[in-house]
XYZ file of C-alpha atoms in Angstrom:
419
model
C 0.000 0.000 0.000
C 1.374 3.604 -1.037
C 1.167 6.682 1.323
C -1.420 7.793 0.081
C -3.717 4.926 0.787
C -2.626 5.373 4.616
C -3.852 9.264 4.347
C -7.095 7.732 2.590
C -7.235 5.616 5.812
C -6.300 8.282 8.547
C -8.847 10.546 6.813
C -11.566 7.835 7.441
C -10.672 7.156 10.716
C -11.391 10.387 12.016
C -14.625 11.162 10.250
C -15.713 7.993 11.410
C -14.734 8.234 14.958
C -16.800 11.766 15.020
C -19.671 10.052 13.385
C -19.608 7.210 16.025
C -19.470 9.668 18.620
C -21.446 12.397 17.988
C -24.914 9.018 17.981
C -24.322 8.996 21.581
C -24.203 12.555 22.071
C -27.590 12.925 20.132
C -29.047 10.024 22.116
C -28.054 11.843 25.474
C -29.890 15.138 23.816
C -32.829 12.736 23.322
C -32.984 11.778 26.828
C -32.343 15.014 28.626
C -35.417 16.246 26.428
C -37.744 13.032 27.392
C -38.204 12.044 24.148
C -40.227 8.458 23.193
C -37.782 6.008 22.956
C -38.870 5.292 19.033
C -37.082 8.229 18.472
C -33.761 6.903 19.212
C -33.319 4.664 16.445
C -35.238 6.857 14.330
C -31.320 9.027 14.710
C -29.940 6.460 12.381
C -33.026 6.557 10.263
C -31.907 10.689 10.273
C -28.662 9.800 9.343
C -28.703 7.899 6.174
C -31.884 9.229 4.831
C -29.396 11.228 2.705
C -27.940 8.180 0.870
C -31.069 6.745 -0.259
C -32.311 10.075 -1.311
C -29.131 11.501 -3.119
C -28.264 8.186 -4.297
C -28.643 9.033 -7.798
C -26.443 12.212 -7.432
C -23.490 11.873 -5.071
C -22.008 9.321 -7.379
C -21.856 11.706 -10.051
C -20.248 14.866 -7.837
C -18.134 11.974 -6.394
C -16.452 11.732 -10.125
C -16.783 14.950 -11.682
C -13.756 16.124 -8.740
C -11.082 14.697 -7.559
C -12.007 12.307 -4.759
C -9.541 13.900 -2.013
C -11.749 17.079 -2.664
C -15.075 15.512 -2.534
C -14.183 14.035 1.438
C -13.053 17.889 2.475
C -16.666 19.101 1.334
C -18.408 16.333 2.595
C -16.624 17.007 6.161
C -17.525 20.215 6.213
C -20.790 19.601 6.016
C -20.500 17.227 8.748
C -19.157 20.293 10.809
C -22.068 22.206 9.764
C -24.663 20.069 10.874
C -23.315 19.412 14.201
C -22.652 22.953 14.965
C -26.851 23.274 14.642
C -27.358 21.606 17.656
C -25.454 24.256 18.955
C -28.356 26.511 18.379
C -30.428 24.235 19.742
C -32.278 22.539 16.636
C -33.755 19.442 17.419
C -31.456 16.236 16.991
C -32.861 14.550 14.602
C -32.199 17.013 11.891
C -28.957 18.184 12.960
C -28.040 14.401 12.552
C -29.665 14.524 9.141
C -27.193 17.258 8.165
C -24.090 15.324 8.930
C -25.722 12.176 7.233
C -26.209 14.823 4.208
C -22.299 14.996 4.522
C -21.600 11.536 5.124
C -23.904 10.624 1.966
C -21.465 12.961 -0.033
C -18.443 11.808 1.076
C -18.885 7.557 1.051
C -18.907 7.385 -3.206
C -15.269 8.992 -2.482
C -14.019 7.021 0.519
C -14.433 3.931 -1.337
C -14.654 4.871 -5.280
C -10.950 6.326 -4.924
C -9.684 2.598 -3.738
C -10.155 1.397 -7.087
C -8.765 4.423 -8.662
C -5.402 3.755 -6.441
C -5.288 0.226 -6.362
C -5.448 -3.010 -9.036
C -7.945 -5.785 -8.178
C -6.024 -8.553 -5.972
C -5.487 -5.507 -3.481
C -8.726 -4.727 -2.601
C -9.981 -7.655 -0.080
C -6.598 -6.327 2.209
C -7.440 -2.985 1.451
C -11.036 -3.465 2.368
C -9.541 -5.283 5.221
C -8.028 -1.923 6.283
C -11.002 0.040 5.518
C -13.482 -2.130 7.954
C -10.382 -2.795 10.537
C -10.192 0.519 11.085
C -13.521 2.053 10.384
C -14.455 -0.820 13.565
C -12.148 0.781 15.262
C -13.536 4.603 14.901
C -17.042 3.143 16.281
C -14.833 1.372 18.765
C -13.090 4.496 20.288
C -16.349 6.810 19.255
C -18.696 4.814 20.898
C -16.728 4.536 24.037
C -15.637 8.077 23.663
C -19.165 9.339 22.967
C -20.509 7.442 26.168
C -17.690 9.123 27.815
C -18.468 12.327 26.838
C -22.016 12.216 28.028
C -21.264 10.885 31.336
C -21.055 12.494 34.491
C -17.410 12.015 34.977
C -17.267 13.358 31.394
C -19.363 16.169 31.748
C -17.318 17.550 34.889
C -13.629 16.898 33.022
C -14.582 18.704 29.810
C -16.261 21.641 31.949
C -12.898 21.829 33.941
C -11.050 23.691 31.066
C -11.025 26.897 30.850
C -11.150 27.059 26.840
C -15.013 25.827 26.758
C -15.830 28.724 29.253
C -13.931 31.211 26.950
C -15.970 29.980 24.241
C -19.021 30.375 25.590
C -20.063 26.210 26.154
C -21.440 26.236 29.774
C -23.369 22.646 29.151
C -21.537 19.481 29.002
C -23.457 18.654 25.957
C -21.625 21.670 24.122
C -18.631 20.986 25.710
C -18.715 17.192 24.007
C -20.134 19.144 20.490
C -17.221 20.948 20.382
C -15.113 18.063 20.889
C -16.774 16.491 18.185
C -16.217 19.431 15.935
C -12.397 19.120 16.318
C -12.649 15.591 15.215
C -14.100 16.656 12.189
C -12.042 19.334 11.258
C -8.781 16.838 11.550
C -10.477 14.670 9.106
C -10.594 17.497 6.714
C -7.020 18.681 7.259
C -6.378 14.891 6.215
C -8.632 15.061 3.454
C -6.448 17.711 1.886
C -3.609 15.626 2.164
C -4.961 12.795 -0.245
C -2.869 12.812 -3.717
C -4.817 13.126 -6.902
C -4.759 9.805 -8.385
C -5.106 10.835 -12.284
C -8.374 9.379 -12.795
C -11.000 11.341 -14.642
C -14.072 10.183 -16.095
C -16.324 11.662 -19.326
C -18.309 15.158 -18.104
C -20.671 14.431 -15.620
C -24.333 14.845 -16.402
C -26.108 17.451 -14.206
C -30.060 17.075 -15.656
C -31.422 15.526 -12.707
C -34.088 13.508 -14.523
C -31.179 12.331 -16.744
C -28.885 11.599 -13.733
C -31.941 9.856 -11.976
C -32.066 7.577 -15.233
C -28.430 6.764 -15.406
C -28.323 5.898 -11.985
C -31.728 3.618 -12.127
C -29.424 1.923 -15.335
C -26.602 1.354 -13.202
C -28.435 -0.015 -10.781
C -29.970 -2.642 -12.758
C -26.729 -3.502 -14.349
C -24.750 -4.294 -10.972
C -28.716 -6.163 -9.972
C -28.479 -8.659 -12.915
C -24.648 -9.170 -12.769
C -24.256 -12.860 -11.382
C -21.447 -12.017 -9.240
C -22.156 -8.983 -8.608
C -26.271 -9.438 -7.214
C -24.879 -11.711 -4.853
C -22.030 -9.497 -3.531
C -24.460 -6.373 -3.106
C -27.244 -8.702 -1.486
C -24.899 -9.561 1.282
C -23.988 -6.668 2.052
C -27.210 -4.945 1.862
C -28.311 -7.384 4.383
C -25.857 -6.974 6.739
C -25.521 -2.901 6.916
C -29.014 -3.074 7.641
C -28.650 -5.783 10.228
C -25.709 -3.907 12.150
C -27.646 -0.870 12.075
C -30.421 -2.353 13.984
C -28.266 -4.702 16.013
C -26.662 -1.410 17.628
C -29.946 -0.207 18.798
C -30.802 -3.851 19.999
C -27.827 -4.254 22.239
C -28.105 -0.857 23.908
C -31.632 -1.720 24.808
C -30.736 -5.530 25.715
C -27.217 -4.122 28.068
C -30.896 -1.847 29.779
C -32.996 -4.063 30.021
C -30.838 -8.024 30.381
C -27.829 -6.762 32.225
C -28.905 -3.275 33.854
C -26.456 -1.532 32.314
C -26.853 2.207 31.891
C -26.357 4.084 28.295
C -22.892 5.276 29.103
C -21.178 1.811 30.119
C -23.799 0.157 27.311
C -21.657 1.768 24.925
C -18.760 -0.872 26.157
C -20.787 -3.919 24.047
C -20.860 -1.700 20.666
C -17.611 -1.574 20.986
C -16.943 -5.573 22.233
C -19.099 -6.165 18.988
C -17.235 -3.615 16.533
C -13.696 -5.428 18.340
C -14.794 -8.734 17.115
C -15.745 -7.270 13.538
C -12.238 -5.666 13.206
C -10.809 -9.296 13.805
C -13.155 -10.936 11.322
C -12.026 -8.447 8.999
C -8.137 -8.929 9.432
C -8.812 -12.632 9.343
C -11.074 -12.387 6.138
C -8.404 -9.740 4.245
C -5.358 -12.374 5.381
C -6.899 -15.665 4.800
C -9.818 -14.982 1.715
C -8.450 -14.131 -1.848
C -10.923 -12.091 -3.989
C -11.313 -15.169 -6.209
C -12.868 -17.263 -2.980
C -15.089 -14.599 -1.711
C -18.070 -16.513 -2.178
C -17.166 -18.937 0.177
C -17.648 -16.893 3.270
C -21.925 -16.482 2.912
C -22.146 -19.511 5.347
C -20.632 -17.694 7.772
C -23.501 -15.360 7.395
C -26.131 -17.671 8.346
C -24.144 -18.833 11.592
C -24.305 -15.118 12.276
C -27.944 -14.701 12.412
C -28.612 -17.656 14.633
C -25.842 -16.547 17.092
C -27.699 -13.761 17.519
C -30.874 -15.521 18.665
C -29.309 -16.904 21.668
C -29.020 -13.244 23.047
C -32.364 -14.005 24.741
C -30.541 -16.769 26.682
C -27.954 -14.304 27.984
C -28.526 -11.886 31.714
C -24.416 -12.068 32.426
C -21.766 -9.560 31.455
C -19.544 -12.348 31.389
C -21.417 -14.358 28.944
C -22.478 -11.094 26.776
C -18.924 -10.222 26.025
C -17.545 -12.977 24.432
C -20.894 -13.742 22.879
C -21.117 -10.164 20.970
C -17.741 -10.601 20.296
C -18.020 -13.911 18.391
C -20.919 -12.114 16.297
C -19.124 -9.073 15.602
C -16.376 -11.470 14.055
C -18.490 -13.408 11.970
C -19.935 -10.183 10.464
C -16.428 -8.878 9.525
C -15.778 -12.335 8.373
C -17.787 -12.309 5.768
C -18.526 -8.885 4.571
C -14.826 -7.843 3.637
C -14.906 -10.409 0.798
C -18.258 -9.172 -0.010
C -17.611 -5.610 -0.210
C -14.320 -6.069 -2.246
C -15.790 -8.297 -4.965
C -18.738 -5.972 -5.233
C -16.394 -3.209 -5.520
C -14.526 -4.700 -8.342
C -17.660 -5.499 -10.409
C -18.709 -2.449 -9.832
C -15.401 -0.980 -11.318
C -15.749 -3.412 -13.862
C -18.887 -2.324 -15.386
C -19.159 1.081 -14.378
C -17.216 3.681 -12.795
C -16.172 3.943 -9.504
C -18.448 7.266 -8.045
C -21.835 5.701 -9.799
C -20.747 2.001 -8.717
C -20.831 3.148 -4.696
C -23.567 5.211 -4.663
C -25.847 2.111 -6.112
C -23.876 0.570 -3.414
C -25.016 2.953 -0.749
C -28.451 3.272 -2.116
C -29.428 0.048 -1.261
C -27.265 -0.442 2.044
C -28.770 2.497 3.218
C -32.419 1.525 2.287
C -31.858 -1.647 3.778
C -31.081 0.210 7.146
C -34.053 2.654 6.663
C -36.271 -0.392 6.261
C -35.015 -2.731 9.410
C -34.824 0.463 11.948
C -37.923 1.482 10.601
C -39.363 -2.141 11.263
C -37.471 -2.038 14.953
C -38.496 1.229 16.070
C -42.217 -0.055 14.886
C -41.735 -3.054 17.220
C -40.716 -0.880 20.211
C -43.699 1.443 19.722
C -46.017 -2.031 19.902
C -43.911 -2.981 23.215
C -43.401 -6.200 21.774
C -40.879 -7.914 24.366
C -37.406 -7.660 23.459
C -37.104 -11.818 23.294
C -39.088 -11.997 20.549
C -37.583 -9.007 18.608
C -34.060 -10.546 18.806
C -35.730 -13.423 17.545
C -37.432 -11.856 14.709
C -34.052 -10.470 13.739
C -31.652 -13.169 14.374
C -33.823 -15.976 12.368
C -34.327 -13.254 9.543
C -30.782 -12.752 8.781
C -30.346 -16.502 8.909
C -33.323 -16.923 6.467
C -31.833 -14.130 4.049
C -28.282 -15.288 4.047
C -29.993 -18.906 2.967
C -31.853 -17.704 0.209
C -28.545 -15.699 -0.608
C -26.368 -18.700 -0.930
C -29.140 -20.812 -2.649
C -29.501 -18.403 -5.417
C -25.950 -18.004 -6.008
C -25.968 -22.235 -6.687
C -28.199 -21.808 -9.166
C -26.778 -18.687 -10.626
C -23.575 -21.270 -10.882
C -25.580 -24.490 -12.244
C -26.888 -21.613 -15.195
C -23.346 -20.578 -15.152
C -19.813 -20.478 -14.038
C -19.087 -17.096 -13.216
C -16.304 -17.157 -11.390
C -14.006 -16.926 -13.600
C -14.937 -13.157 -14.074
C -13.567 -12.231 -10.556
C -10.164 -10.449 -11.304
C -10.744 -9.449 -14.933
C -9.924 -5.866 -15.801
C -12.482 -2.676 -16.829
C -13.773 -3.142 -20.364
């Protein structure tokens, strides 16, 4: 990997951490303000409203500049939308804001691998990618549930600089740390070389871009290998969205933890995910990333026996065996769907179809969960719901892809070069 990969990655790391962080200090805003609890996960559902609805466009901003470029807009938006809850707009669409941002700056973060890399680099790249985007919601979940705790509250409000600038609340005080966060990301983002690339003049019609997009779409949809890939991973961005919510309520409500020291599990969970990963990007070639979807299936019935579980001693080793088969098997994923993508289109549009249906995938399964909390359907039975589903999905998955195989071998296009 070249230096400027490891920029790529610091950049990430850092807009990633603030992201992680800045979820618990919305959650905390939620709670002070005695909000329903269906309107915490309905943060997330804030968050990455943005991809699904600018799906069709980011892709194309993402190529028209060079990709280093794109991630220092996209994190200043970021900084914009958390400095609103500053002025005390509601949570929810200060969130939205830096989801706007985030939405911008993902067709980048990953399109500009491609552009930097050749194809038998990008399972260990995408190894990097989820080790140490795991890491981010590592340290920003555990630094976000420090921030809004009491010992937090009274550390940050023990400076002197937050009084000069005003921030009398500890919830400013963690805003602003949050803010800093951001702004390193950016001074990273200008650091990121220009890799060459440029594509054809970007189309700016909306109905027209709308149309290309819905094209692209259905190209990486009827792909063989590349349906499969985007399936998976679909699946599980949408299942580890809702699985965060689900273990903050189940630390509550199983093992009477409080928000700040729930926090702990996301990150026991996101630990186990970074190992996957490293395991997945040392072990699984891009030419046998198929062979991981069992793993998936294991996954979602792992999850089930949650309902079995009322120790911290159990929990942690428990989340951390899920968290590892989930980075087990979506680094292969994500890299061959990557590749196909570059294959048959470029690398902005190729994301954002990505993202599109990632993030619709999340809007639809925290939609579902924060439906299920509003029915007070016990907690046992959600967990349930969502273990067995994933397990069901991942089947179907793996059943189509052996009959996409008996039509046709199509293996042998993992690896090939852009048309």
């Amino acid at each position: 990997m070249n230096r400027g990969f490891y920029t790529i990655m610091a950049a990430q790391f850092f807009s990633s951490l603030a992201d992680n962080a800045l979820l618990f200090v919305a959650i905390s805003l939620l709670v002070a303000m005695d909000a329903p609890a269906s309107l915490t996960p309905l943060l997330k559902l804030s968050f990455v409203l943005f991809y699904v609805l600018l799906a069709a466009f980011v892709g194309a901003f993402a190529d028209a500049l060079p990709k280093g470029r794109v991630m220092f807009i996209a994190n200043i938006i970021k900084v914009f939308g958390c400095a609103l809850m500053f002025f005390t707009i509601h949570p929810l669409l200060s969130y939205a804001v830096v989801g706007f941002g985030a939405a911008v700056y993902s067709p980048a973060k990953y399109g500009i691998l491609t552009e930097l890399l050749p194809p038998e680099k990008l399972v260990p790249a995408n190894g990097w990618i989820e080790g140490l985007t795991v890491m981010s919601i590592i340290l920003g979940t555990v630094l976000g549930g420090t921030l809004v705790s009491e010992r937090g509250t009274a550390f940050l409000l023990s400076f002197d600089t937050f009084a000069s600038l005003g921030l009398t609340t500890g919830a400013e005080a963690a805003m602003a740390v949050v803010v800093g966060i951001y702004l390193l990301a950016a001074l990273f983002n200008l650091r990121i070389p220009d890799t060459g690339a440029r594509y054809e003049h970007q189309e700016r019609n909306p109905a027209t871009l709308i149309a290309d997009f819905a094209n692209c779409s259905a190209t990486l949809w009827r792909d063989k290998l590349g349906q499969i890939s985007l399936a998976v991973t679909t699946l599980f961005w949408g299942a580890g969205a809702t699985l965060q919510f689900i273990v903050l309520k189940w630390a509550e409500r199983s093992l009477g933890m409080p928000l700040d020291k729930a926090t702990n599990l996301i990150g026991v969970v996101a630990i186990g995910v970074a190992l996957g990963a490293a395991m997945a990007a040392r072990m699984i070639p891009l030419r046998k990333s198929l062979t991981v979807i069992p793993m998936g299936i294991v996954m979602g019935l792992v999850v089930t026996s949650m309902v079995f579980v009322h120790s911290v001693t159990v929990a942690y080793p428990l989340l951390a065996l899920i968290g590892f088969l989930s980075g087990f098997f979506v680094v292969p994923m994500n890299a061959l769907l990557q590749h196909r993508g570059h294959v048959l289109m470029s690398a902005g549009h190729s994301i954002a179809v990505q993202n599109f249906n990632e993030n619709l995938s999340i809007l639809v399964m925290l939609a579902a969960y924060a439906v299920m909390i509003t029915l007070n359907l016990d907690l046992d039975i959600i967990i349930v719901i969502f273990g067995l589903s994933v397990a069901g999905i991942m089947l179907l998955i793996q059943r189509r892809h052996t009959l996409n195989q008996r039509e046709h071998d199509s293996l042998g296009l993992i690896g090939e070069g852009k048309h």
